[in-house]
mmCIF file of C-alpha atoms in Angstrom:
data_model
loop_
_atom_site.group_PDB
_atom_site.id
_atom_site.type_symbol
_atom_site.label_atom_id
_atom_site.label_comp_id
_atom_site.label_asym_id
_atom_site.label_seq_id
_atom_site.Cartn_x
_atom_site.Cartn_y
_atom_site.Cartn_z
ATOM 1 C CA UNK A 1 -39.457 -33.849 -34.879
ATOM 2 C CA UNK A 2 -37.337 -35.939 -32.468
ATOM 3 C CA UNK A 3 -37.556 -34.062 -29.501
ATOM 4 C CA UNK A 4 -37.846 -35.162 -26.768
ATOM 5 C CA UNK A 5 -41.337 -33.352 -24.494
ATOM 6 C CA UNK A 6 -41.541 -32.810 -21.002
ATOM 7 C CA UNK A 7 -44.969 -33.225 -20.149
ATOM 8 C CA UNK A 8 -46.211 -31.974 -16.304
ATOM 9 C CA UNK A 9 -50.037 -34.082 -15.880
ATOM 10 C CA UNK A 10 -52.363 -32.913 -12.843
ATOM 11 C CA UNK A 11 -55.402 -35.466 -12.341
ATOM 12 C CA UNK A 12 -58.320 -34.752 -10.224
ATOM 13 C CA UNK A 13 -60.737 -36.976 -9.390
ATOM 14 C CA UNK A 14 -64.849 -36.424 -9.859
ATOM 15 C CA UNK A 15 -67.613 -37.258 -7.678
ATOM 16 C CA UNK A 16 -71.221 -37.130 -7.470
ATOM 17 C CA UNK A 17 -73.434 -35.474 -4.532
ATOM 18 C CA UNK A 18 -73.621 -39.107 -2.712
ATOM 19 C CA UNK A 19 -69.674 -38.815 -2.517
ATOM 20 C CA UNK A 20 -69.416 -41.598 -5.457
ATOM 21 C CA UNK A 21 -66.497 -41.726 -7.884
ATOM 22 C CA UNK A 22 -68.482 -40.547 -11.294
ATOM 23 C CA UNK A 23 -64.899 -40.117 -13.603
ATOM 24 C CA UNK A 24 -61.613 -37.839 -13.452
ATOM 25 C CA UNK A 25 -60.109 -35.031 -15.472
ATOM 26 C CA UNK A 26 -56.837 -34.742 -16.445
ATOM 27 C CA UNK A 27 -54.954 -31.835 -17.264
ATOM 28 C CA UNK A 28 -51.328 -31.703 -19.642
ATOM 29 C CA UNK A 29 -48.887 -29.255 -20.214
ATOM 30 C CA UNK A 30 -46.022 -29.126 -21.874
ATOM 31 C CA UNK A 31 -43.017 -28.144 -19.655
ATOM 32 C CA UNK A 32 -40.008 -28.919 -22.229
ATOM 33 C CA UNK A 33 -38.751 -24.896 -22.445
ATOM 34 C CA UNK A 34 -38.631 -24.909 -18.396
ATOM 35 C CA UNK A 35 -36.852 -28.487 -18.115
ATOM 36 C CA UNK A 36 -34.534 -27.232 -20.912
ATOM 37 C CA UNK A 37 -33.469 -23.693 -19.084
ATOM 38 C CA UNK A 38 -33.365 -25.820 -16.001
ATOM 39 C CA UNK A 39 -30.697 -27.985 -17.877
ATOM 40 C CA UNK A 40 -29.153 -25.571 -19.325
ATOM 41 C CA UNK A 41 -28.461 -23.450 -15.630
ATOM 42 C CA UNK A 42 -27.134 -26.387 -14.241
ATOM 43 C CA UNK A 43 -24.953 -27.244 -17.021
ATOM 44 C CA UNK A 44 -23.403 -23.454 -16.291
ATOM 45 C CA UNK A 45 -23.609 -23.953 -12.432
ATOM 46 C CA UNK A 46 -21.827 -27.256 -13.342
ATOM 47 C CA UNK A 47 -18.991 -25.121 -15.690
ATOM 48 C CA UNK A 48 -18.422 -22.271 -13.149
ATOM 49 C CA UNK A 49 -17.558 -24.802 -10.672
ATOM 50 C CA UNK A 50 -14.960 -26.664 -12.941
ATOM 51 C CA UNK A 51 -13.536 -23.500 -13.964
ATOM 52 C CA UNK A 52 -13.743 -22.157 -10.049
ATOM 53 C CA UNK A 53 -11.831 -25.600 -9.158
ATOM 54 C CA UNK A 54 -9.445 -25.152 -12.289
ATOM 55 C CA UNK A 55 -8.242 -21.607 -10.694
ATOM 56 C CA UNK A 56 -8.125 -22.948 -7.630
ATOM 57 C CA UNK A 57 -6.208 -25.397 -8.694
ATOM 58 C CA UNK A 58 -4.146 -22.858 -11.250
ATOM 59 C CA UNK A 59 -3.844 -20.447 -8.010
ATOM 60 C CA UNK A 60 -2.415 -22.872 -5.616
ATOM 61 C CA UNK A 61 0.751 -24.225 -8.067
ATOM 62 C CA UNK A 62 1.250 -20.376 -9.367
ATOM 63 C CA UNK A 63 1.703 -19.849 -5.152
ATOM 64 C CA UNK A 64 3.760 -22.839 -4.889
ATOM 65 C CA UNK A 65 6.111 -22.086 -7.790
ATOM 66 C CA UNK A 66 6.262 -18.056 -5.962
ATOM 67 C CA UNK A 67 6.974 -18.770 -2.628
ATOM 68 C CA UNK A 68 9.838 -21.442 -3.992
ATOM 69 C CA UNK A 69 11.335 -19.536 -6.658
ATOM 70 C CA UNK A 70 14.934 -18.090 -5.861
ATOM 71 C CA UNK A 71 14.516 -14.888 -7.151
ATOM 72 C CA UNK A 72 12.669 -12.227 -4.542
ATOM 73 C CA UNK A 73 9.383 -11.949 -5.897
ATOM 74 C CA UNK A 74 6.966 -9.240 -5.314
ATOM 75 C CA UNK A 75 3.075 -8.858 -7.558
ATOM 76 C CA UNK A 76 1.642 -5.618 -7.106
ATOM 77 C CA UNK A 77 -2.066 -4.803 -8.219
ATOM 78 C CA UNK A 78 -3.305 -1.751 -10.376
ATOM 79 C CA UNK A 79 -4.165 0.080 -7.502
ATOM 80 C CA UNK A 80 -0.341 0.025 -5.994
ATOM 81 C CA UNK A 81 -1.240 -2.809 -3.104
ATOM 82 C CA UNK A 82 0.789 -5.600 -2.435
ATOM 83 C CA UNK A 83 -1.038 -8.584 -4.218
ATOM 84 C CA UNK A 84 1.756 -11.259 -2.976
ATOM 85 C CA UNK A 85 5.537 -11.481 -2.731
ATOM 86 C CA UNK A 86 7.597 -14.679 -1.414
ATOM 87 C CA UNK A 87 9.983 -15.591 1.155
ATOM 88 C CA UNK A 88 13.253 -14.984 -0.982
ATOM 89 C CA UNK A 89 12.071 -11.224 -1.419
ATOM 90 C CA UNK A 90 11.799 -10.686 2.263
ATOM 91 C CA UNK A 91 15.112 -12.473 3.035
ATOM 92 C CA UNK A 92 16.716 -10.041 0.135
ATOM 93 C CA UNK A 93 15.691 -6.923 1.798
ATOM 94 C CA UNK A 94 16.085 -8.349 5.459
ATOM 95 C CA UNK A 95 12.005 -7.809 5.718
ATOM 96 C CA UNK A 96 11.402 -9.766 8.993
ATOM 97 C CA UNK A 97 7.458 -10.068 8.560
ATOM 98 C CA UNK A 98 5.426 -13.406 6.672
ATOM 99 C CA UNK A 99 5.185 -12.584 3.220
ATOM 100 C CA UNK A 100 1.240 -13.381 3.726
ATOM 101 C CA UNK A 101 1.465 -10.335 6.250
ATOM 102 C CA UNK A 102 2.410 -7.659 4.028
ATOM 103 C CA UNK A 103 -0.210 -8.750 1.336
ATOM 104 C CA UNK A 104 -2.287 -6.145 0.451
ATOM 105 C CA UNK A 105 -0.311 -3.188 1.896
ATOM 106 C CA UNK A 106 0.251 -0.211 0.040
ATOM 107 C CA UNK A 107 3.838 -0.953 -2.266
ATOM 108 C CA UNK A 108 5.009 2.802 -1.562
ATOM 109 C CA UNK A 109 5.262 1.734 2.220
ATOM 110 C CA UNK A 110 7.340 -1.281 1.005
ATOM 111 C CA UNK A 111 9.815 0.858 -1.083
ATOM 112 C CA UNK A 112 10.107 3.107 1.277
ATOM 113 C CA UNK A 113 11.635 0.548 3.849
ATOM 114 C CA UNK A 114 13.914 -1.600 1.246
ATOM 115 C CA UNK A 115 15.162 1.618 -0.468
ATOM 116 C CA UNK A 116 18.097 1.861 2.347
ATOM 117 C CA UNK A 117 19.238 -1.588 1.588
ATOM 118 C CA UNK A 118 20.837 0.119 -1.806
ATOM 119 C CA UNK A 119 24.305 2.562 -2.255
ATOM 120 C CA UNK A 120 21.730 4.956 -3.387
ATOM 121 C CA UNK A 121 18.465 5.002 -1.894
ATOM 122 C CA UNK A 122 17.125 7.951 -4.380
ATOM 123 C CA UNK A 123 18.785 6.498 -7.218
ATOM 124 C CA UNK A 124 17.066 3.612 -6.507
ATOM 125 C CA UNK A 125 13.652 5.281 -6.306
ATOM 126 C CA UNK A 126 14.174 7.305 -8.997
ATOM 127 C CA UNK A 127 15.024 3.886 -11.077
ATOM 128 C CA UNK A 128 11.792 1.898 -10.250
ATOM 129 C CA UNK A 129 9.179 4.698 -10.435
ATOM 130 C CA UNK A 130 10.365 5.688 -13.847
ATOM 131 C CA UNK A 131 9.900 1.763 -14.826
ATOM 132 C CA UNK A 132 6.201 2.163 -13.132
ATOM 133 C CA UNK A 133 5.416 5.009 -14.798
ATOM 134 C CA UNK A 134 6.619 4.063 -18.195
ATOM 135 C CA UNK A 135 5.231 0.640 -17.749
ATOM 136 C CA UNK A 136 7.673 -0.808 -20.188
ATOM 137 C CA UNK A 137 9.558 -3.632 -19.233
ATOM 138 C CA UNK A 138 12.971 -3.833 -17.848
ATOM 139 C CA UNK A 139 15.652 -6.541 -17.155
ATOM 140 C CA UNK A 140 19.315 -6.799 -15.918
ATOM 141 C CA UNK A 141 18.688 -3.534 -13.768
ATOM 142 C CA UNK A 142 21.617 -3.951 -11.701
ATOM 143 C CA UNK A 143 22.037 -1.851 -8.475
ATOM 144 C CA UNK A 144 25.222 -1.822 -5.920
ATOM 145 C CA UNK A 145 23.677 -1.950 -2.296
ATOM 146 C CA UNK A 146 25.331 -0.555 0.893
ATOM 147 C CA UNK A 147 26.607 -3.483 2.163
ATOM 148 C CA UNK A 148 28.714 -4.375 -1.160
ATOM 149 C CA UNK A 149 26.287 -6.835 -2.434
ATOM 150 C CA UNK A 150 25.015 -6.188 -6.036
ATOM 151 C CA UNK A 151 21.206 -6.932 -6.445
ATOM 152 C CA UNK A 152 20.024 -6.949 -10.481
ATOM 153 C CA UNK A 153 16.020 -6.229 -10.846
ATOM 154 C CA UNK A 154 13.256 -7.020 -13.931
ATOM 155 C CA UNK A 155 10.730 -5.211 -14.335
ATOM 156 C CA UNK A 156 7.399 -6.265 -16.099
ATOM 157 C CA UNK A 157 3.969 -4.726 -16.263
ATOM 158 C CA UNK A 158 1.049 -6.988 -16.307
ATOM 159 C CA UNK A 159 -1.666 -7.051 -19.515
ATOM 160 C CA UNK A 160 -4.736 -8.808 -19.335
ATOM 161 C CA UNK A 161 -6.243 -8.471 -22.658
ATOM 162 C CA UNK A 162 -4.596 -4.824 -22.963
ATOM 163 C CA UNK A 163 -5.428 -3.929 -19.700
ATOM 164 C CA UNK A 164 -2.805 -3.344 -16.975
ATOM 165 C CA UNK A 165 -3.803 -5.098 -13.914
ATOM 166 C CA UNK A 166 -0.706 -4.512 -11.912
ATOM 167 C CA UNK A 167 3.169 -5.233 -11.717
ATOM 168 C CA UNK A 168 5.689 -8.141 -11.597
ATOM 169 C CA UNK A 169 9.162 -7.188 -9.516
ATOM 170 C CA UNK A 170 12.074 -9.995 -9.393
ATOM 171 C CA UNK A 171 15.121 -9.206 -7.705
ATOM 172 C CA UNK A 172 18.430 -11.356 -7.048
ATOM 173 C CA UNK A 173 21.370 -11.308 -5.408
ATOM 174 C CA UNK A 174 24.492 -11.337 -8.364
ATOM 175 C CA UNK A 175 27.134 -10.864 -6.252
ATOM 176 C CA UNK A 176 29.115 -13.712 -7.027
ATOM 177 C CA UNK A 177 28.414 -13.400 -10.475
ATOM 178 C CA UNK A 178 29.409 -9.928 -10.656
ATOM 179 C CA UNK A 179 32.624 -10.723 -8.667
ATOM 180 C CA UNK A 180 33.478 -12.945 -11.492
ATOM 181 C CA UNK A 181 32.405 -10.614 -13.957
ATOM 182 C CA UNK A 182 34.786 -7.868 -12.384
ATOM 183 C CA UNK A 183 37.398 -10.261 -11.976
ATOM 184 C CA UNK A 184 37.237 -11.545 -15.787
ATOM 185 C CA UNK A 185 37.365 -7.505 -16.727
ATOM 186 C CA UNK A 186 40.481 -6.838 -14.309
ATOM 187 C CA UNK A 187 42.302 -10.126 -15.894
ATOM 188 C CA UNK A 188 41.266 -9.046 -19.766
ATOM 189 C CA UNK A 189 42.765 -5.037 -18.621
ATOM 190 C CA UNK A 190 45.770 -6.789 -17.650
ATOM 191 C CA UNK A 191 46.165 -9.031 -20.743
ATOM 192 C CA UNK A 192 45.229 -5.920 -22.726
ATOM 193 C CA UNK A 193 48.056 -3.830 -20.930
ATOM 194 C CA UNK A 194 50.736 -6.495 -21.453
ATOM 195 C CA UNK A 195 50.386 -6.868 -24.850
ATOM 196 C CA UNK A 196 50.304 -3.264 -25.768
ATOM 197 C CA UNK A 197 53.667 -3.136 -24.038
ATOM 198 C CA UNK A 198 55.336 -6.451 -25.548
ATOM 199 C CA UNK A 199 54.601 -4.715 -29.036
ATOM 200 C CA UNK A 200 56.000 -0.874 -27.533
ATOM 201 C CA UNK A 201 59.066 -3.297 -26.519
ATOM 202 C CA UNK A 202 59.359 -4.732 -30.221
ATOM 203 C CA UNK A 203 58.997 -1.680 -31.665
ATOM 204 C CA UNK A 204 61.529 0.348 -29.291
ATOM 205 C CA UNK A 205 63.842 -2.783 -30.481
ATOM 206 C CA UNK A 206 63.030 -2.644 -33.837
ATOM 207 C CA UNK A 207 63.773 1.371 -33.685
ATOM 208 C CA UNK A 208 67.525 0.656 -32.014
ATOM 209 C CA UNK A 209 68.279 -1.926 -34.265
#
């Protein structure tokens, strides 16, 4: 049929009562199915370890690209621990520890220390367990801090295949950007207020005239 046989052979020799060789037996069997689930396991042994590698590999860039991103970054597991966060999140909230050291700690203990960074500590608590418990995702949270900085927050829940397996938290530092934002309003008020009195001034013209 084409396929190819593993054959295992045993051969024993045969001799008479003076100790002479007097022939041999051999014995055959066929060891294909055991060679071929033999193959077969090390093929898989051979794929785990590729795909082991591969998420090594995937692991080590996804730390890489965490630890240099900008924005704080803090991954929290299903079971509210601390699954990693980076250096820009601990420099954010003035958190003097090694991100690596406050991996796998319990989150509550980290909100509980970063909550008096904001105006409104309870406003601020309030804000990101709602966003836990609704697990729907939220962006452009913005939230004035006590020392007149302006942080804005994202929210995002984490699916694998429908299943929550934890949260993603980013937080940044927007304070120039909200300056500028503030300033743009104050100069658009202004504009707004000038030209609503150029036309009263028209009008009270127009009305002497």
């Amino acid at each position: 049929r084409g396929e190819e046989i593993w054959v295992q052979v045993a051969v024993a020799a045969l001799t008479g009562p003076d100790g002479e060789l007097t022939g041999g037996i051999a014995a055959l069997a066929d060891i294909s199915g055991r060679k071929r689930q033999e193959a077969e396991r090390a093929r898989l042994l051979d794929a785990e370890h590729q795909a082991r590698r591969s998420l090594a590999g995937q692991t080590e860039r996804l730390q890489s690209l965490i630890a240099a991103a900008i924005p704080g970054v803090l991954f929290t597991d299903e079971h509210g621990m601390i699954s990693q966060l980076n250096r820009s999140f601990c420099d954010l909230f003035g958190l003097d520890e090694d991100p690596g050291q406050l991996a796998g700690t319990p989150v509550a203990d980290l909100v509980r220390r970063i909550k008096q960074v904001f105006a409104d500590p309870a406003e601020f608590v309030r804000r990101t367990g709602d966003a836990f418990m609704r697990r729907q995702p939220a962006s452009g949270q913005q939230m004035p801090c006590a020392d007149g900085r302006t942080f804005e927050c994202d929210y995002w829940p984490v699916l694998v295949g429908g299943d929550y397996r934890g949260d993603l938290w980013l937080a940044w530092d927007m304070s120039g950007r909200k300056a500028m934002e503030d300033q743009t309003e104050r100069l658009l008020r202004a504009e707004l207020a000038a030209r609503v009195a150029a036309e009263r001034s028209q009008q009270e013209l127009a009305e002497q005239n």
